[in-house]
PDB file of N, CA and C in Angstrom:
ATOM      1  N   UNK F   1       4.921  86.464 -11.550  1.00 42.00           N
ATOM      2  CA  UNK F   1       3.182  86.631 -12.621  1.00 42.00           C
ATOM      3  C   UNK F   1       3.331  85.022 -13.166  1.00 42.00           C
ATOM      4  N   UNK F   2       2.080  84.403 -13.536  1.00 43.00           N
ATOM      5  CA  UNK F   2       1.593  83.186 -13.722  1.00 43.00           C
ATOM      6  C   UNK F   2       1.336  83.235 -15.184  1.00 43.00           C
ATOM      7  N   UNK F   3       1.760  82.007 -15.708  1.00 39.00           N
ATOM      8  CA  UNK F   3       0.857  82.239 -17.318  1.00 39.00           C
ATOM      9  C   UNK F   3       0.500  80.756 -17.290  1.00 39.00           C
ATOM     10  N   UNK F   4      -0.781  80.555 -18.369  1.00 43.00           N
ATOM     11  CA  UNK F   4      -0.694  78.894 -19.015  1.00 43.00           C
ATOM     12  C   UNK F   4      -0.751  78.863 -19.912  1.00 43.00           C
ATOM     13  N   UNK F   5      -0.522  77.862 -20.430  1.00 35.00           N
ATOM     14  CA  UNK F   5      -0.527  77.323 -21.909  1.00 35.00           C
ATOM     15  C   UNK F   5      -1.611  77.483 -22.801  1.00 35.00           C
ATOM     16  N   UNK F   6      -2.654  77.395 -22.187  1.00 47.00           N
ATOM     17  CA  UNK F   6      -4.340  78.352 -22.418  1.00 47.00           C
ATOM     18  C   UNK F   6      -4.242  79.724 -22.611  1.00 47.00           C
ATOM     19  N   UNK F   7      -3.417  80.548 -22.042  1.00 57.00           N
ATOM     20  CA  UNK F   7      -3.579  81.706 -21.951  1.00 57.00           C
ATOM     21  C   UNK F   7      -2.357  82.922 -22.664  1.00 57.00           C
ATOM     22  N   UNK F   8      -2.449  84.014 -22.839  1.00 50.00           N
ATOM     23  CA  UNK F   8      -1.469  84.615 -23.797  1.00 50.00           C
ATOM     24  C   UNK F   8      -1.161  85.784 -22.217  1.00 50.00           C
ATOM     25  N   UNK F   9      -2.291  85.616 -21.267  1.00 62.00           N
ATOM     26  CA  UNK F   9      -2.235  86.809 -20.291  1.00 62.00           C
ATOM     27  C   UNK F   9      -1.375  86.612 -19.470  1.00 62.00           C
ATOM     28  N   UNK F  10      -0.841  87.650 -19.167  1.00 91.00           N
ATOM     29  CA  UNK F  10       0.127  87.670 -17.713  1.00 91.00           C
ATOM     30  C   UNK F  10      -0.634  87.771 -16.428  1.00 91.00           C
ATOM     31  N   UNK F  11      -1.036  86.981 -14.780  1.00 96.00           N
ATOM     32  CA  UNK F  11      -2.082  87.269 -14.210  1.00 96.00           C
ATOM     33  C   UNK F  11      -0.640  87.584 -12.799  1.00 96.00           C
ATOM     34  N   UNK F  12      -1.396  87.906 -11.892  1.00 97.00           N
ATOM     35  CA  UNK F  12      -0.721  87.700 -10.579  1.00 97.00           C
ATOM     36  C   UNK F  12      -1.468  86.442  -9.655  1.00 97.00           C
ATOM     37  N   UNK F  13      -2.984  86.425  -9.309  1.00 97.00           N
ATOM     38  CA  UNK F  13      -3.748  85.630  -8.804  1.00 97.00           C
ATOM     39  C   UNK F  13      -4.434  84.869  -9.262  1.00 97.00           C
ATOM     40  N   UNK F  14      -5.299  84.227  -9.236  1.00 97.00           N
ATOM     41  CA  UNK F  14      -6.591  83.086  -9.516  1.00 97.00           C
ATOM     42  C   UNK F  14      -7.683  83.188  -8.798  1.00 97.00           C
ATOM     43  N   UNK F  15      -8.887  83.831  -9.410  1.00 98.00           N
ATOM     44  CA  UNK F  15     -10.088  83.094  -8.497  1.00 98.00           C
ATOM     45  C   UNK F  15     -11.049  82.199  -8.900  1.00 98.00           C
ATOM     46  N   UNK F  16     -10.758  80.707  -8.397  1.00 98.00           N
ATOM     47  CA  UNK F  16     -12.132  79.869  -9.622  1.00 98.00           C
ATOM     48  C   UNK F  16     -13.132  80.100  -9.153  1.00 98.00           C
ATOM     49  N   UNK F  17     -14.374  80.591  -9.578  1.00 98.00           N
ATOM     50  CA  UNK F  17     -15.603  80.648  -8.878  1.00 98.00           C
ATOM     51  C   UNK F  17     -16.915  79.578  -9.405  1.00 98.00           C
ATOM     52  N   UNK F  18     -15.761  78.870 -10.034  1.00 98.00           N
ATOM     53  CA  UNK F  18     -16.365  77.319 -10.629  1.00 98.00           C
ATOM     54  C   UNK F  18     -17.654  76.827  -9.948  1.00 98.00           C
ATOM     55  N   UNK F  19     -18.998  76.381 -10.280  1.00 97.00           N
ATOM     56  CA  UNK F  19     -20.126  76.096  -9.873  1.00 97.00           C
ATOM     57  C   UNK F  19     -20.292  76.911  -8.391  1.00 97.00           C
ATOM     58  N   UNK F  20     -20.194  78.144  -8.817  1.00 98.00           N
ATOM     59  CA  UNK F  20     -20.861  79.063  -7.372  1.00 98.00           C
ATOM     60  C   UNK F  20     -21.539  79.948  -8.549  1.00 98.00           C
ATOM     61  N   UNK F  21     -22.870  80.660  -7.893  1.00 97.00           N
ATOM     62  CA  UNK F  21     -23.994  81.859  -8.493  1.00 97.00           C
ATOM     63  C   UNK F  21     -23.902  83.026  -7.582  1.00 97.00           C
ATOM     64  N   UNK F  22     -24.672  83.401  -8.134  1.00 94.00           N
ATOM     65  CA  UNK F  22     -24.482  85.058  -7.973  1.00 94.00           C
ATOM     66  C   UNK F  22     -25.471  84.933  -6.420  1.00 94.00           C
ATOM     67  N   UNK F  23     -25.134  85.844  -5.406  1.00 96.00           N
ATOM     68  CA  UNK F  23     -23.789  86.928  -5.905  1.00 96.00           C
ATOM     69  C   UNK F  23     -22.281  86.535  -5.335  1.00 96.00           C
ATOM     70  N   UNK F  24     -22.647  84.859  -4.955  1.00 98.00           N
ATOM     71  CA  UNK F  24     -21.304  84.241  -4.424  1.00 98.00           C
ATOM     72  C   UNK F  24     -19.954  84.583  -5.138  1.00 98.00           C
ATOM     73  N   UNK F  25     -19.713  84.774  -6.831  1.00 98.00           N
ATOM     74  CA  UNK F  25     -18.670  85.073  -7.424  1.00 98.00           C
ATOM     75  C   UNK F  25     -18.162  86.555  -7.070  1.00 98.00           C
ATOM     76  N   UNK F  26     -18.825  87.161  -6.960  1.00 97.00           N
ATOM     77  CA  UNK F  26     -18.836  88.816  -6.780  1.00 97.00           C
ATOM     78  C   UNK F  26     -18.474  88.797  -5.345  1.00 97.00           C
ATOM     79  N   UNK F  27     -18.632  88.030  -4.374  1.00 97.00           N
ATOM     80  CA  UNK F  27     -18.644  88.042  -3.054  1.00 97.00           C
ATOM     81  C   UNK F  27     -17.199  87.625  -3.010  1.00 97.00           C
ATOM     82  N   UNK F  28     -16.514  86.803  -3.668  1.00 98.00           N
ATOM     83  CA  UNK F  28     -15.140  85.946  -3.095  1.00 98.00           C
ATOM     84  C   UNK F  28     -14.320  87.219  -4.369  1.00 98.00           C
ATOM     85  N   UNK F  29     -14.427  87.750  -5.318  1.00 98.00           N
ATOM     86  CA  UNK F  29     -14.124  89.020  -6.127  1.00 98.00           C
ATOM     87  C   UNK F  29     -13.480  89.525  -5.126  1.00 98.00           C
ATOM     88  N   UNK F  30     -14.429  90.461  -4.298  1.00 96.00           N
ATOM     89  CA  UNK F  30     -14.292  91.422  -3.496  1.00 96.00           C
ATOM     90  C   UNK F  30     -13.561  90.938  -1.954  1.00 96.00           C
ATOM     91  N   UNK F  31     -13.346  89.785  -1.271  1.00 97.00           N
ATOM     92  CA  UNK F  31     -12.414  89.454  -0.638  1.00 97.00           C
ATOM     93  C   UNK F  31     -11.157  88.814  -1.335  1.00 97.00           C
ATOM     94  N   UNK F  32     -11.048  89.164  -2.608  1.00 97.00           N
ATOM     95  CA  UNK F  32      -9.548  88.406  -2.906  1.00 97.00           C
ATOM     96  C   UNK F  32      -8.938  90.068  -3.942  1.00 97.00           C
ATOM     97  N   UNK F  33      -9.663  90.503  -3.723  1.00 96.00           N
ATOM     98  CA  UNK F  33      -9.011  92.287  -4.291  1.00 96.00           C
ATOM     99  C   UNK F  33      -8.617  93.234  -2.903  1.00 96.00           C
ATOM    100  N   UNK F  34      -8.967  92.663  -1.866  1.00 95.00           N
ATOM    101  CA  UNK F  34      -8.629  93.116  -1.013  1.00 95.00           C
ATOM    102  C   UNK F  34      -7.322  92.438  -0.242  1.00 95.00           C
ATOM    103  N   UNK F  35      -6.779  91.243  -0.586  1.00 95.00           N
ATOM    104  CA  UNK F  35      -5.613  90.505  -0.162  1.00 95.00           C
ATOM    105  C   UNK F  35      -4.368  91.496  -1.114  1.00 95.00           C
ATOM    106  N   UNK F  36      -4.788  92.018  -2.451  1.00 97.00           N
ATOM    107  CA  UNK F  36      -3.856  92.207  -3.966  1.00 97.00           C
ATOM    108  C   UNK F  36      -3.612  93.681  -3.792  1.00 97.00           C
ATOM    109  N   UNK F  37      -2.539  94.046  -4.463  1.00 97.00           N
ATOM    110  CA  UNK F  37      -1.581  95.272  -4.487  1.00 97.00           C
ATOM    111  C   UNK F  37      -2.625  95.770  -6.030  1.00 97.00           C
ATOM    112  N   UNK F  38      -2.539  97.101  -5.584  1.00 96.00           N
ATOM    113  CA  UNK F  38      -2.799  97.702  -7.197  1.00 96.00           C
ATOM    114  C   UNK F  38      -2.047  97.490  -8.196  1.00 96.00           C
ATOM    115  N   UNK F  39      -3.198  97.647  -9.227  1.00 97.00           N
ATOM    116  CA  UNK F  39      -1.949  97.238 -10.363  1.00 97.00           C
ATOM    117  C   UNK F  39      -2.044  95.713 -10.526  1.00 97.00           C
ATOM    118  N   UNK F  40      -2.090  94.917  -9.690  1.00 97.00           N
ATOM    119  CA  UNK F  40      -2.037  93.347 -10.024  1.00 97.00           C
ATOM    120  C   UNK F  40      -3.078  93.085 -10.754  1.00 97.00           C
ATOM    121  N   UNK F  41      -2.452  92.033 -11.807  1.00 97.00           N
ATOM    122  CA  UNK F  41      -3.792  91.322 -12.509  1.00 97.00           C
ATOM    123  C   UNK F  41      -4.687  89.921 -12.070  1.00 97.00           C
ATOM    124  N   UNK F  42      -6.048  89.672 -11.727  1.00 98.00           N
ATOM    125  CA  UNK F  42      -6.783  88.697 -11.000  1.00 98.00           C
ATOM    126  C   UNK F  42      -7.192  88.158 -12.671  1.00 98.00           C
ATOM    127  N   UNK F  43      -7.049  86.770 -12.115  1.00 97.00           N
ATOM    128  CA  UNK F  43      -8.111  86.001 -12.712  1.00 97.00           C
ATOM    129  C   UNK F  43      -8.859  85.300 -12.974  1.00 97.00           C
ATOM    130  N   UNK F  44     -10.392  85.542 -13.341  1.00 98.00           N
ATOM    131  CA  UNK F  44     -10.851  84.921 -12.321  1.00 98.00           C
ATOM    132  C   UNK F  44     -11.958  83.922 -12.926  1.00 98.00           C
ATOM    133  N   UNK F  45     -12.066  82.530 -12.921  1.00 98.00           N
ATOM    134  CA  UNK F  45     -12.771  81.311 -13.945  1.00 98.00           C
ATOM    135  C   UNK F  45     -14.302  81.667 -12.903  1.00 98.00           C
ATOM    136  N   UNK F  46     -15.449  81.423 -14.092  1.00 98.00           N
ATOM    137  CA  UNK F  46     -16.786  81.407 -13.352  1.00 98.00           C
ATOM    138  C   UNK F  46     -17.425  80.571 -14.578  1.00 98.00           C
ATOM    139  N   UNK F  47     -18.505  79.726 -13.950  1.00 98.00           N
ATOM    140  CA  UNK F  47     -19.280  79.059 -14.791  1.00 98.00           C
ATOM    141  C   UNK F  47     -20.895  79.705 -14.357  1.00 98.00           C
ATOM    142  N   UNK F  48     -21.100  80.824 -13.746  1.00 97.00           N
ATOM    143  CA  UNK F  48     -22.108  81.298 -13.909  1.00 97.00           C
ATOM    144  C   UNK F  48     -22.747  82.730 -14.751  1.00 97.00           C
ATOM    145  N   UNK F  49     -23.459  82.370 -15.862  1.00 97.00           N
ATOM    146  CA  UNK F  49     -23.526  83.252 -16.751  1.00 97.00           C
ATOM    147  C   UNK F  49     -24.123  85.056 -16.356  1.00 97.00           C
ATOM    148  N   UNK F  50     -24.443  85.036 -14.925  1.00 97.00           N
ATOM    149  CA  UNK F  50     -25.061  86.465 -14.717  1.00 97.00           C
ATOM    150  C   UNK F  50     -23.521  86.845 -14.383  1.00 97.00           C
ATOM    151  N   UNK F  51     -22.249  86.474 -14.635  1.00 97.00           N
ATOM    152  CA  UNK F  51     -20.807  87.264 -13.985  1.00 97.00           C
ATOM    153  C   UNK F  51     -20.468  88.137 -15.506  1.00 97.00           C
ATOM    154  N   UNK F  52     -20.986  87.828 -16.695  1.00 97.00           N
ATOM    155  CA  UNK F  52     -21.109  88.700 -17.732  1.00 97.00           C
ATOM    156  C   UNK F  52     -21.060  89.833 -17.826  1.00 97.00           C
ATOM    157  N   UNK F  53     -22.580  89.833 -17.302  1.00 97.00           N
ATOM    158  CA  UNK F  53     -23.028  91.348 -16.455  1.00 97.00           C
ATOM    159  C   UNK F  53     -22.416  91.772 -15.279  1.00 97.00           C
ATOM    160  N   UNK F  54     -22.136  91.012 -14.220  1.00 97.00           N
ATOM    161  CA  UNK F  54     -21.733  91.227 -12.929  1.00 97.00           C
ATOM    162  C   UNK F  54     -20.255  91.628 -12.482  1.00 97.00           C
ATOM    163  N   UNK F  55     -19.319  91.187 -13.085  1.00 98.00           N
ATOM    164  CA  UNK F  55     -17.762  91.010 -13.702  1.00 98.00           C
ATOM    165  C   UNK F  55     -17.819  93.222 -13.796  1.00 98.00           C
ATOM    166  N   UNK F  56     -18.106  93.005 -15.619  1.00 98.00           N
ATOM    167  CA  UNK F  56     -17.605  94.703 -15.637  1.00 98.00           C
ATOM    168  C   UNK F  56     -18.407  95.691 -14.676  1.00 98.00           C
ATOM    169  N   UNK F  57     -19.825  95.417 -14.217  1.00 97.00           N
ATOM    170  CA  UNK F  57     -20.143  96.161 -13.253  1.00 97.00           C
ATOM    171  C   UNK F  57     -19.160  96.614 -12.138  1.00 97.00           C
ATOM    172  N   UNK F  58     -18.851  95.421 -11.515  1.00 97.00           N
ATOM    173  CA  UNK F  58     -17.591  95.415  -9.905  1.00 97.00           C
ATOM    174  C   UNK F  58     -16.550  96.178 -10.885  1.00 97.00           C
ATOM    175  N   UNK F  59     -15.972  95.952 -11.932  1.00 97.00           N
ATOM    176  CA  UNK F  59     -15.004  96.853 -12.497  1.00 97.00           C
ATOM    177  C   UNK F  59     -15.317  98.039 -12.186  1.00 97.00           C
ATOM    178  N   UNK F  60     -16.340  98.792 -13.297  1.00 97.00           N
ATOM    179  CA  UNK F  60     -17.090  99.697 -13.347  1.00 97.00           C
ATOM    180  C   UNK F  60     -16.640 100.671 -11.749  1.00 97.00           C
ATOM    181  N   UNK F  61     -17.710 100.050 -11.122  1.00 96.00           N
ATOM    182  CA  UNK F  61     -17.749 100.871  -9.719  1.00 96.00           C
ATOM    183  C   UNK F  61     -16.665 101.041  -8.971  1.00 96.00           C
ATOM    184  N   UNK F  62     -15.930 100.076  -8.973  1.00 96.00           N
ATOM    185  CA  UNK F  62     -14.634  99.889  -8.065  1.00 96.00           C
ATOM    186  C   UNK F  62     -13.422 100.354  -8.900  1.00 96.00           C
ATOM    187  N   UNK F  63     -13.460 100.836  -9.842  1.00 97.00           N
ATOM    188  CA  UNK F  63     -12.395 101.372 -10.455  1.00 97.00           C
ATOM    189  C   UNK F  63     -11.182 100.797 -11.146  1.00 97.00           C
ATOM    190  N   UNK F  64     -11.477  99.304 -11.283  1.00 97.00           N
ATOM    191  CA  UNK F  64     -10.751  98.281 -11.650  1.00 97.00           C
ATOM    192  C   UNK F  64     -10.432  98.005 -13.110  1.00 97.00           C
ATOM    193  N   UNK F  65      -9.444  97.351 -13.983  1.00 97.00           N
ATOM    194  CA  UNK F  65      -9.692  97.538 -15.442  1.00 97.00           C
ATOM    195  C   UNK F  65      -9.780  96.030 -15.675  1.00 97.00           C
ATOM    196  N   UNK F  66     -10.896  96.313 -16.787  1.00 97.00           N
ATOM    197  CA  UNK F  66     -11.791  94.805 -17.174  1.00 97.00           C
ATOM    198  C   UNK F  66     -10.489  94.812 -18.699  1.00 97.00           C
ATOM    199  N   UNK F  67      -9.394  93.695 -18.330  1.00 96.00           N
ATOM    200  CA  UNK F  67      -8.448  93.628 -19.357  1.00 96.00           C
ATOM    201  C   UNK F  67      -8.949  93.114 -20.828  1.00 96.00           C
ATOM    202  N   UNK F  68      -9.843  91.771 -19.853  1.00 96.00           N
ATOM    203  CA  UNK F  68     -10.321  90.758 -21.642  1.00 96.00           C
ATOM    204  C   UNK F  68     -10.969  89.936 -20.730  1.00 96.00           C
ATOM    205  N   UNK F  69     -12.076  89.637 -21.431  1.00 96.00           N
ATOM    206  CA  UNK F  69     -13.134  88.976 -21.290  1.00 96.00           C
ATOM    207  C   UNK F  69     -13.411  87.744 -22.437  1.00 96.00           C
ATOM    208  N   UNK F  70     -13.099  86.455 -21.746  1.00 96.00           N
ATOM    209  CA  UNK F  70     -13.817  85.309 -22.708  1.00 96.00           C
ATOM    210  C   UNK F  70     -14.525  84.596 -22.174  1.00 96.00           C
ATOM    211  N   UNK F  71     -15.305  83.822 -23.241  1.00 96.00           N
ATOM    212  CA  UNK F  71     -15.685  82.215 -22.409  1.00 96.00           C
ATOM    213  C   UNK F  71     -15.492  80.839 -23.483  1.00 96.00           C
ATOM    214  N   UNK F  72     -15.598  79.781 -22.870  1.00 96.00           N
ATOM    215  CA  UNK F  72     -15.701  78.755 -23.264  1.00 96.00           C
ATOM    216  C   UNK F  72     -16.975  78.189 -23.299  1.00 96.00           C
ATOM    217  N   UNK F  73     -17.831  77.157 -23.437  1.00 95.00           N
ATOM    218  CA  UNK F  73     -19.196  76.275 -23.949  1.00 95.00           C
ATOM    219  C   UNK F  73     -19.382  76.360 -22.210  1.00 95.00           C
ATOM    220  N   UNK F  74     -18.369  76.311 -21.596  1.00 95.00           N
ATOM    221  CA  UNK F  74     -18.771  75.905 -20.142  1.00 95.00           C
ATOM    222  C   UNK F  74     -18.265  77.040 -18.864  1.00 95.00           C
ATOM    223  N   UNK F  75     -17.296  77.535 -18.793  1.00 97.00           N
ATOM    224  CA  UNK F  75     -16.332  78.742 -18.247  1.00 97.00           C
ATOM    225  C   UNK F  75     -16.153  80.091 -18.991  1.00 97.00           C
ATOM    226  N   UNK F  76     -16.101  80.915 -17.924  1.00 98.00           N
ATOM    227  CA  UNK F  76     -15.782  82.488 -18.429  1.00 98.00           C
ATOM    228  C   UNK F  76     -14.817  82.656 -17.933  1.00 98.00           C
ATOM    229  N   UNK F  77     -13.881  83.323 -18.296  1.00 97.00           N
ATOM    230  CA  UNK F  77     -12.574  83.838 -17.948  1.00 97.00           C
ATOM    231  C   UNK F  77     -12.698  85.493 -18.448  1.00 97.00           C
ATOM    232  N   UNK F  78     -12.090  86.479 -17.120  1.00 97.00           N
ATOM    233  CA  UNK F  78     -11.781  87.580 -16.848  1.00 97.00           C
ATOM    234  C   UNK F  78     -10.799  88.099 -16.630  1.00 97.00           C
ATOM    235  N   UNK F  79     -10.220  89.032 -16.677  1.00 97.00           N
ATOM    236  CA  UNK F  79      -9.085  89.490 -16.186  1.00 97.00           C
ATOM    237  C   UNK F  79      -8.961  90.391 -15.655  1.00 97.00           C
ATOM    238  N   UNK F  80      -8.492  91.128 -14.673  1.00 97.00           N
ATOM    239  CA  UNK F  80      -8.452  92.752 -14.215  1.00 97.00           C
ATOM    240  C   UNK F  80      -7.378  92.880 -13.110  1.00 97.00           C
ATOM    241  N   UNK F  81      -7.158  94.390 -14.223  1.00 97.00           N
ATOM    242  CA  UNK F  81      -6.005  95.174 -13.238  1.00 97.00           C
ATOM    243  C   UNK F  81      -6.764  96.432 -12.365  1.00 97.00           C
ATOM    244  N   UNK F  82      -6.320  95.589 -11.025  1.00 97.00           N
ATOM    245  CA  UNK F  82      -6.765  96.129  -9.528  1.00 97.00           C
ATOM    246  C   UNK F  82      -6.049  97.915  -9.700  1.00 97.00           C
ATOM    247  N   UNK F  83      -7.333  98.540  -9.728  1.00 94.00           N
ATOM    248  CA  UNK F  83      -7.406 100.300  -9.774  1.00 94.00           C
ATOM    249  C   UNK F  83      -6.720 100.479  -8.762  1.00 94.00           C
TER     250      UNK F  83
END
């Protein structure tokens, strides 16, 4: 698992969707989770405000756990445990 100095969360993979807009971040998330194992944690970085709605729905619909959702002035961060 990787960690960063700015994050206390552990994660197994990162998906950076910076600069992409709906539906691209969710499409890339679908592809990324297919490569990962159940129970692994994915960190998603986004700039599209629509992800604040779309990522929780993605998790709920597909049985993943949204561990944490945070944001800065310009970015949104999601930590998702794959179900």
